[in-house]
């Protein structure tokens, strides 16, 4: 595909010229505006939508996806992808679930983090070693790891220690622990991108991998690191998820989450081929989808219609966001 | 017939690039269109060809306006363009590249044999006989790809042909052939040509008229007989004293910094030379002679097959540019767009990216102040225009982007020992070229060893303390204190023929060896 | 009283005066695969019952393909809304325990649909084990009646959803007891997969005698495989579960499709509303099975009645 | 990611150099060899695997996916993608199913083709008009169109006219009609790529869209054409599929088929960013997956194990195939 955006402009924006400063501002704020309009719409139809409690509920609902979406976005910015996150989530959930009874909470958590990171490293090594399309490799591990998870857990795993489940429902300073974790992950991601050298190096990889290699960046190293980080945060997300539902269903946990995460991150304006992107917009992307799903349920929209609306919102929001970058 | 540009204006955001340009190209004549880096030449040509849309003004071919047309429609009006940056497709064959979108068909099907025949004719006309038209473009070097693009433009049989720095990546042989082709087309087919170049000595060979663009306006237009090269360089970059440049040999340190012994890659070698600190080695050769491959091998970017490379007396085997860099060996690659520029990065990011987390900017957190400061220093040293640290890399004109690429290694305290430059002045204007040379000399005097590979014999002569001549991958000669560029060119040409025979001889030798076993 | 003895009439009678107080009720109902045709029918009957009562509104979610995350979010939304009761087919019963507690703490009645859950306020649905048993028994009877020696069977499952497992584990158990050899046990729940699995297995076992689908959809796909592989339908027993329109129509048509463990879909839909209302109003019963019956050509009246449920 | 493959090669083939002619041949034949080995393995375990009838059964089982995979591969070669194929398949199935009773077979088929192509054109217009990432747009239509299909079919649709169902089971010259259709689609695709000008133009688009525009290719036109073609063949695939199962389940028909097709096409060596690829290998990729699923069922491998095996085969086959291009 194409990287040269400034030149493309002429090609496609016939009739989409930005004329005044006003439209400029409107367009820059496309995603926030879309969110605001959608929120207003839901508020008018279901006033309870606008309550603090509902927004906190949304924050908890998106917390897992957000925790995965942040490292996932960095990976995408570097021009890589990890489609195996859903299966890895299930595997980590199963490992944690099995671990609690045999190892105790602390060791089980550590083990889970190791397994999650391990899967990430495996992906990273495969992708870097063979310089394969990350898509096909992680499609492979998506299937493989799901099999492993189901094989480890032929019987449902549930009923975890209360000390662990606290994570899933307790609040600190009025906010659920899960929300705090999510905020911490966002802050961490933002800090890495803004202040650390690796932030620029990640983008460099996505812009021009060959050039990055020639100027001496650790192309493979950064790739593996990013996959490992994704695996690590998937493990965190698995712990969050499992603590919330007090169960680790190997067959259904995290199924299709790779598509939700990908959609949110793309909606957040990270191009599929990487090379740019802002975590702030990724956060908005995740939030938009979470809010949409919440609002549609509150409005009791029938399945077919809510599918149609979700599809439309996706397309419109993406188009709006595209106008911004014109 | 005329191709006329009338009062064309174009700005990017608040920066006005073209401030009302009038230009006139005429059938049967060649117009040299000159200007400093960033003057707006490519922008203007892009507006003509539909790659960009001008803000106001008009473009006329005969009576018809070209304003707002798509590139395809502009072609249909008889205007063909060779862009400064390659617009060719590496996973298609040479023939496919030439005929893309203009295929010769029998019914709906492509007539492969007819296409191949015409492709061969075109390539021969362009003085290239060793390109197989059915081979994929990715098998060709940068220069050979350019030839293919030119062949495509000729295939279109245009009324006007626009060439934006066509010879920047060509060696002297192909450049000559191109000049001949242009001359023929102008006299026989009466086409009109707009020719952009930074090689001023070309002007008198090809052009009939010269137009100078400065600061977004036309400075003057004159018949080529009335102007000298000095006039031209004055007009392009008025404030440069070009004659004052002097390489000057470093005599302080005679220890060997870099020693290459019988080095071989898959195509190049065996190569032997040594470099002392503060010495500049030029590598000259024709297109496809293996300069790029040699430099990449030295920088750890491609594999070495045999031989040794030692730095400061220690033998080194680099597996990646990173390992070479940790020893202070850096490479500036030739293909800017594909291999060194980060198009969406700001100027300052582009400049400092290799150093982030490294010696110069080794802090755990980035220090934006320090980065900006470095940029300002380099921008001043190389006269980067505009000196805006936050402008995106892709928004710089070709020459200025190139300055940033070289500037990366001019940052103080980067621990540089050997700098490898592949076509460092490709697309750099006459003024800036000397600024770059000056910077290299300063670097040299600080004790850095430099290797410059170039297809510009003049450049090699001016810069180098010694010159290595490559022909078809073989080391043909190693000359100390080169002074005559004609000599280099002659050697390189001869090498091309000799090694051909050599190759044959080698094959025989191998055959014999096989028989003996 | 034993839950198995609760009659439909009793449920209807208890719930019938719910609207007399003038109060409005909101009952939320979540199924794990709302894209499947039969679920749409259940929803339709729930809506019909709500309409005929007059004071009830049924809320539906959009959980598809057993997406647990989606279901959890939907239920959380309903808790926010403060509906009166939530009826849910838990994709993973244990996974919904925390939500159940939260809902109940807010005074929302919690009923499960298919598969019981500890501590819930009600239970709507039918027994997977019963479903598996009915269809397996029908197959065993057919084998005996036709005196087939060394019968071979294909059974389909859906291992990612262990909560549904009695639909196939019961079949496996009964077949083993009756010396029916299960040559293949593979996942298939929809027509396309059912067709592919059956078609493939028929390559290896052209003499296959029995195919039991864990849903009617899978069994319908398998029926198609007979046609495509030109297998003699008179020598095969195909049985499904659910009582979907497609499955019942196949039974009615005769041929290889001989049985469906059919849920009384209209009653099920109505039970969602009635049992929830009972739970809300603190009445009994709020736990009940909707009977699963054997639909076969031998009971044309029942078959017709089941089919009539679908007529619009 | 990066488009510059020739350069990448240099970058990563450290130590993977092909040394002798023998290994050359082995590596060139990686995918065929993988298929042969797998077939041998299945044959040893389940001899019936190697019967002509079983291979014909496999050909019928892959016919739908193959019919979609061919235009999908062209789309991918041009650097675009269509993730909405599964939903479009369902929509076309539903339209055909509804059409049969109201319009008659012939008109219903025509209508189905129009609808399928229409969805393709819609995708094409959205992608070209806004120059959006094709992924996000077609993720949007994936959801949208599924909603429309379910909305059109509140009641189950099944039981189609026998004259139509013939397509699903009749044979001509010993091969099923479905297999013939599939072969025709393959031949058509191969002919387009080999003999028509658009073949090279598609590749050019994938290599560098901007350059393709500058040298005067009808970038938008080709894009829309490819999307339309994909939609058209999805409609054909829908007719094939529906005639086979004699039912058009709006909710489940074609769910996840986009991933199967994508996997097969990537396995066939088309890079995700386009710019090259061979239909011959795509056919092998589709076949490999179809054969794998068939063999695993014949061997009655339990779900979790067959997931693991599928994942492994994917990874190994992809790696093997990658060696080839080194
Ligand atoms: N997309 C863009 N956005 C902003 N500024 C741009 C853009 N493209 C070009 N410019 C600016 O326009 C000016 C003219 O650029 P142009 O490429 O036309 O120069 P040029 O005369 O061709 O130079 P060179 O000889 O180096 O190729 C430069 O200052 C450049 O920075
Ligand atoms: N990836 C490749 N595959 C096959 N041949 C290649 C490849 N890259 C370069 N070559 C060939 O190797 C030879 C050396 O090329 P190289 O690019 O090093 O020459 P050069 O002197 O730098 O010429 P140029 O003027 O093209 O930059 C050429 O004949 C070229 O065609
Ligand atoms: Mg230029
Ligand atoms: Mg070179």
Short mmCIF file of N, CA, C and O in Angstrom, two decimals, chain B residues 348-349 351-353 355-378 389 411-414:
data_model
loop_
_atom_site.label_atom_id
_atom_site.label_comp_id
_atom_site.label_asym_id
_atom_site.label_seq_id
_atom_site.Cartn_x
_atom_site.Cartn_y
_atom_site.Cartn_z
N UNK B 348 13.94 17.22 12.57
CA UNK B 348 14.83 16.97 13.70
C UNK B 348 14.81 15.50 14.07
O UNK B 348 15.85 14.89 14.34
N UNK B 349 13.66 14.86 14.00
CA UNK B 349 13.60 13.43 14.29
C UNK B 349 14.42 12.64 13.26
O UNK B 349 15.14 11.71 13.61
N UNK B 351 16.91 13.62 11.75
CA UNK B 351 18.33 13.85 11.97
C UNK B 351 18.85 13.02 13.13
O UNK B 351 19.92 12.40 13.04
N UNK B 352 18.11 12.97 14.22
CA UNK B 352 18.67 12.38 15.44
C UNK B 352 18.29 10.92 15.64
O UNK B 352 18.84 10.26 16.52
N UNK B 353 17.40 10.38 14.80
CA UNK B 353 16.90 9.03 15.06
C UNK B 353 18.00 7.98 15.25
O UNK B 353 17.89 7.14 16.15
N UNK B 355 20.70 8.29 16.67
CA UNK B 355 21.46 8.53 17.89
C UNK B 355 20.61 8.41 19.15
O UNK B 355 21.15 8.49 20.25
N UNK B 356 19.29 8.26 18.98
CA UNK B 356 18.44 8.21 20.17
C UNK B 356 18.83 7.02 21.03
O UNK B 356 18.95 5.89 20.54
N UNK B 357 19.05 7.28 22.29
CA UNK B 357 19.47 6.21 23.19
C UNK B 357 20.92 5.83 23.00
O UNK B 357 21.41 4.90 23.63
N UNK B 358 21.61 6.52 22.12
CA UNK B 358 23.02 6.21 21.86
C UNK B 358 23.90 7.31 22.43
O UNK B 358 23.42 8.24 23.07
N UNK B 359 25.18 7.22 22.11
CA UNK B 359 26.18 8.12 22.68
C UNK B 359 25.72 9.56 22.88
O UNK B 359 25.71 10.07 24.00
N UNK B 360 25.29 10.19 21.79
CA UNK B 360 25.03 11.63 21.88
C UNK B 360 23.80 11.92 22.74
O UNK B 360 23.80 12.82 23.57
N UNK B 361 22.76 11.14 22.51
CA UNK B 361 21.53 11.38 23.26
C UNK B 361 21.25 10.17 24.15
O UNK B 361 20.24 9.50 24.02
N UNK B 362 22.17 9.90 25.06
CA UNK B 362 22.10 8.62 25.73
C UNK B 362 21.15 8.59 26.92
O UNK B 362 21.02 7.58 27.57
N UNK B 363 20.53 9.72 27.23
CA UNK B 363 19.65 9.75 28.40
C UNK B 363 18.52 8.74 28.29
O UNK B 363 18.15 8.29 27.21
N UNK B 364 17.97 8.35 29.43
CA UNK B 364 16.84 7.42 29.43
C UNK B 364 15.64 8.09 28.80
O UNK B 364 14.92 7.50 27.99
N UNK B 365 15.43 9.35 29.15
CA UNK B 365 14.37 10.12 28.51
C UNK B 365 14.96 10.93 27.36
O UNK B 365 16.14 11.26 27.39
N UNK B 366 14.13 11.24 26.40
CA UNK B 366 14.62 12.06 25.31
C UNK B 366 14.81 13.49 25.77
O UNK B 366 14.09 13.97 26.64
N UNK B 367 15.78 14.15 25.20
CA UNK B 367 15.98 15.55 25.55
C UNK B 367 15.68 16.38 24.30
O UNK B 367 16.51 16.52 23.41
N UNK B 368 14.47 16.90 24.26
CA UNK B 368 14.02 17.57 23.04
C UNK B 368 14.80 18.84 22.75
O UNK B 368 15.04 19.20 21.61
N UNK B 369 15.23 19.50 23.84
CA UNK B 369 16.00 20.73 23.67
C UNK B 369 17.31 20.43 22.95
O UNK B 369 17.68 21.09 21.98
N UNK B 370 17.97 19.41 23.44
CA UNK B 370 19.27 19.05 22.88
C UNK B 370 19.11 18.63 21.41
O UNK B 370 19.93 18.99 20.55
N UNK B 371 18.04 17.88 21.13
CA UNK B 371 17.81 17.44 19.76
C UNK B 371 17.65 18.63 18.84
O UNK B 371 18.22 18.71 17.76
N UNK B 372 16.86 19.59 19.31
CA UNK B 372 16.59 20.76 18.49
C UNK B 372 17.87 21.56 18.26
O UNK B 372 18.14 22.05 17.16
N UNK B 373 18.64 21.61 19.30
CA UNK B 373 19.89 22.34 19.22
C UNK B 373 20.80 21.71 18.15
O UNK B 373 21.38 22.41 17.33
N UNK B 374 20.87 20.38 18.18
CA UNK B 374 21.68 19.68 17.19
C UNK B 374 21.21 20.00 15.79
O UNK B 374 22.00 20.22 14.87
N UNK B 375 19.90 20.01 15.63
CA UNK B 375 19.36 20.28 14.29
C UNK B 375 19.76 21.66 13.83
O UNK B 375 20.19 21.87 12.70
N UNK B 376 19.63 22.61 14.74
CA UNK B 376 19.95 23.99 14.34
C UNK B 376 21.40 24.10 13.88
O UNK B 376 21.71 24.77 12.90
N UNK B 377 22.25 23.40 14.60
CA UNK B 377 23.67 23.45 14.24
C UNK B 377 23.91 22.89 12.84
O UNK B 377 24.55 23.50 12.00
N UNK B 378 23.33 21.70 12.61
CA UNK B 378 23.52 21.04 11.32
C UNK B 378 22.86 21.86 10.21
O UNK B 378 23.42 22.01 9.12
N UNK B 389 12.73 22.79 12.11
CA UNK B 389 12.94 21.46 12.68
C UNK B 389 11.68 20.60 12.67
O UNK B 389 11.76 19.39 12.75
N UNK B 411 26.63 15.26 13.41
CA UNK B 411 26.35 15.63 14.79
C UNK B 411 27.58 15.35 15.64
O UNK B 411 28.21 14.30 15.51
N UNK B 412 27.94 16.30 16.49
CA UNK B 412 29.15 16.15 17.30
C UNK B 412 29.06 14.95 18.22
O UNK B 412 27.99 14.55 18.66
N UNK B 413 30.21 14.42 18.54
CA UNK B 413 30.36 13.37 19.55
C UNK B 413 29.61 12.10 19.21
O UNK B 413 29.19 11.37 20.09
N UNK B 414 29.40 11.82 17.93
CA UNK B 414 28.69 10.59 17.64
C UNK B 414 29.67 9.42 17.54
O UNK B 414 29.27 8.31 17.23
#
